[in-house]
PDB file of C-alpha atoms in Angstrom:
ATOM      1  CA  GLU A 280     -38.522  44.351  -8.379  1.00  0.00           C
ATOM      2  CA  ALA A 281     -39.677  44.696  -4.760  1.00  0.00           C
ATOM      3  CA  PRO A 282     -38.922  48.372  -3.964  1.00  0.00           C
ATOM      4  CA  THR A 283     -40.553  49.493  -7.206  1.00  0.00           C
ATOM      5  CA  GLU A 284     -44.004  48.014  -6.728  1.00  0.00           C
ATOM      6  CA  ALA A 285     -44.622  49.245  -3.170  1.00  0.00           C
ATOM      7  CA  PRO A 286     -44.028  53.054  -3.181  1.00  0.00           C
ATOM      8  CA  PRO A 287     -45.902  53.923  -6.382  1.00  0.00           C
ATOM      9  CA  GLY A 288     -49.066  52.124  -5.295  1.00  0.00           C
ATOM     10  CA  ALA A 289     -49.257  53.434  -1.738  1.00  0.00           C
ATOM     11  CA  VAL A 290     -48.555  57.084  -2.577  1.00  0.00           C
ATOM     12  CA  ILE A 291     -51.193  57.307  -5.313  1.00  0.00           C
ATOM     13  CA  GLU A 292     -54.035  55.771  -3.260  1.00  0.00           C
ATOM     14  CA  ALA A 293     -53.464  57.863  -0.150  1.00  0.00           C
ATOM     15  CA  ALA A 294     -52.968  61.285  -1.731  1.00  0.00           C
ATOM     16  CA  THR A 295     -55.992  60.845  -3.994  1.00  0.00           C
ATOM     17  CA  GLU A 296     -58.597  59.893  -1.373  1.00  0.00           C
ATOM     18  CA  ALA A 297     -57.774  62.464   1.300  1.00  0.00           C
ATOM     19  CA  PRO A 298     -57.626  65.865  -0.455  1.00  0.00           C
ATOM     20  CA  THR A 299     -60.673  65.068  -2.572  1.00  0.00           C
ATOM     21  CA  GLU A 300     -63.214  64.376   0.183  1.00  0.00           C
ATOM     22  CA  THR A 301     -62.320  67.197   2.576  1.00  0.00           C
ATOM     23  CA  PRO A 302     -62.306  70.431   0.517  1.00  0.00           C
ATOM     24  CA  THR A 303     -65.468  69.445  -1.318  1.00  0.00           C
ATOM     25  CA  GLU A 304     -67.830  68.787   1.599  1.00  0.00           C
ATOM     26  CA  ALA A 305     -66.924  71.743   3.827  1.00  0.00           C
ATOM     27  CA  PRO A 306     -67.078  74.826   1.596  1.00  0.00           C
ATOM     28  CA  THR A 307     -70.202  73.632  -0.162  1.00  0.00           C
ATOM     29  CA  GLU A 308     -72.517  73.111   2.789  1.00  0.00           C
ATOM     30  CA  ALA A 309     -71.675  76.229   4.812  1.00  0.00           C
ATOM     31  CA  PRO A 310     -71.912  79.155   2.365  1.00  0.00           C
ATOM     32  CA  THR A 311     -75.087  77.774   0.799  1.00  0.00           C
ATOM     33  CA  ASP A 312     -77.257  77.346   3.903  1.00  0.00           C
ATOM     34  CA  ALA A 313     -76.360  80.547   5.719  1.00  0.00           C
ATOM     35  CA  PRO A 314     -76.787  83.412   3.162  1.00  0.00           C
ATOM     36  CA  THR A 315     -79.962  81.905   1.811  1.00  0.00           C
ATOM     37  CA  GLU A 316     -82.029  81.563   4.953  1.00  0.00           C
ATOM     38  CA  THR A 317     -81.221  84.954   6.575  1.00  0.00           C
ATOM     39  CA  PRO A 318     -81.835  87.554   3.824  1.00  0.00           C
ATOM     40  CA  THR A 319     -85.138  85.959   2.904  1.00  0.00           C
ATOM     41  CA  GLU A 320     -86.910  85.976   6.226  1.00  0.00           C
ATOM     42  CA  ALA A 321     -85.855  89.429   7.483  1.00  0.00           C
ATOM     43  CA  PRO A 322     -86.798  91.848   4.628  1.00  0.00           C
ATOM     44  CA  THR A 323     -90.129  90.125   4.142  1.00  0.00           C
ATOM     45  CA  GLU A 324     -91.566  90.452   7.640  1.00  0.00           C
ATOM     46  CA  ALA A 325     -90.551  94.046   8.340  1.00  0.00           C
ATOM     47  CA  PRO A 326     -92.132  96.016   5.438  1.00  0.00           C
ATOM     48  CA  THR A 327     -95.414  94.147   5.892  1.00  0.00           C
ATOM     49  CA  GLU A 328     -96.174  95.086   9.487  1.00  0.00           C
ATOM     50  CA  ALA A 329     -95.355  98.806   9.197  1.00  0.00           C
ATOM     51  CA  PRO A 330     -97.766 100.018   6.498  1.00  0.00           C
TER      52      PRO A 330
END
């Protein structure tokens, strides 16, 4: 009864908290702040000073 209560509880708590907090915070903050601030400030200041 000892070797059956230890492994199932330690493997489920470690593999569920690691791969869920890493791939969700990295790819969501990078591709959303870069392509939204660059293409909005460039094409708006150029065609307004020429004509």
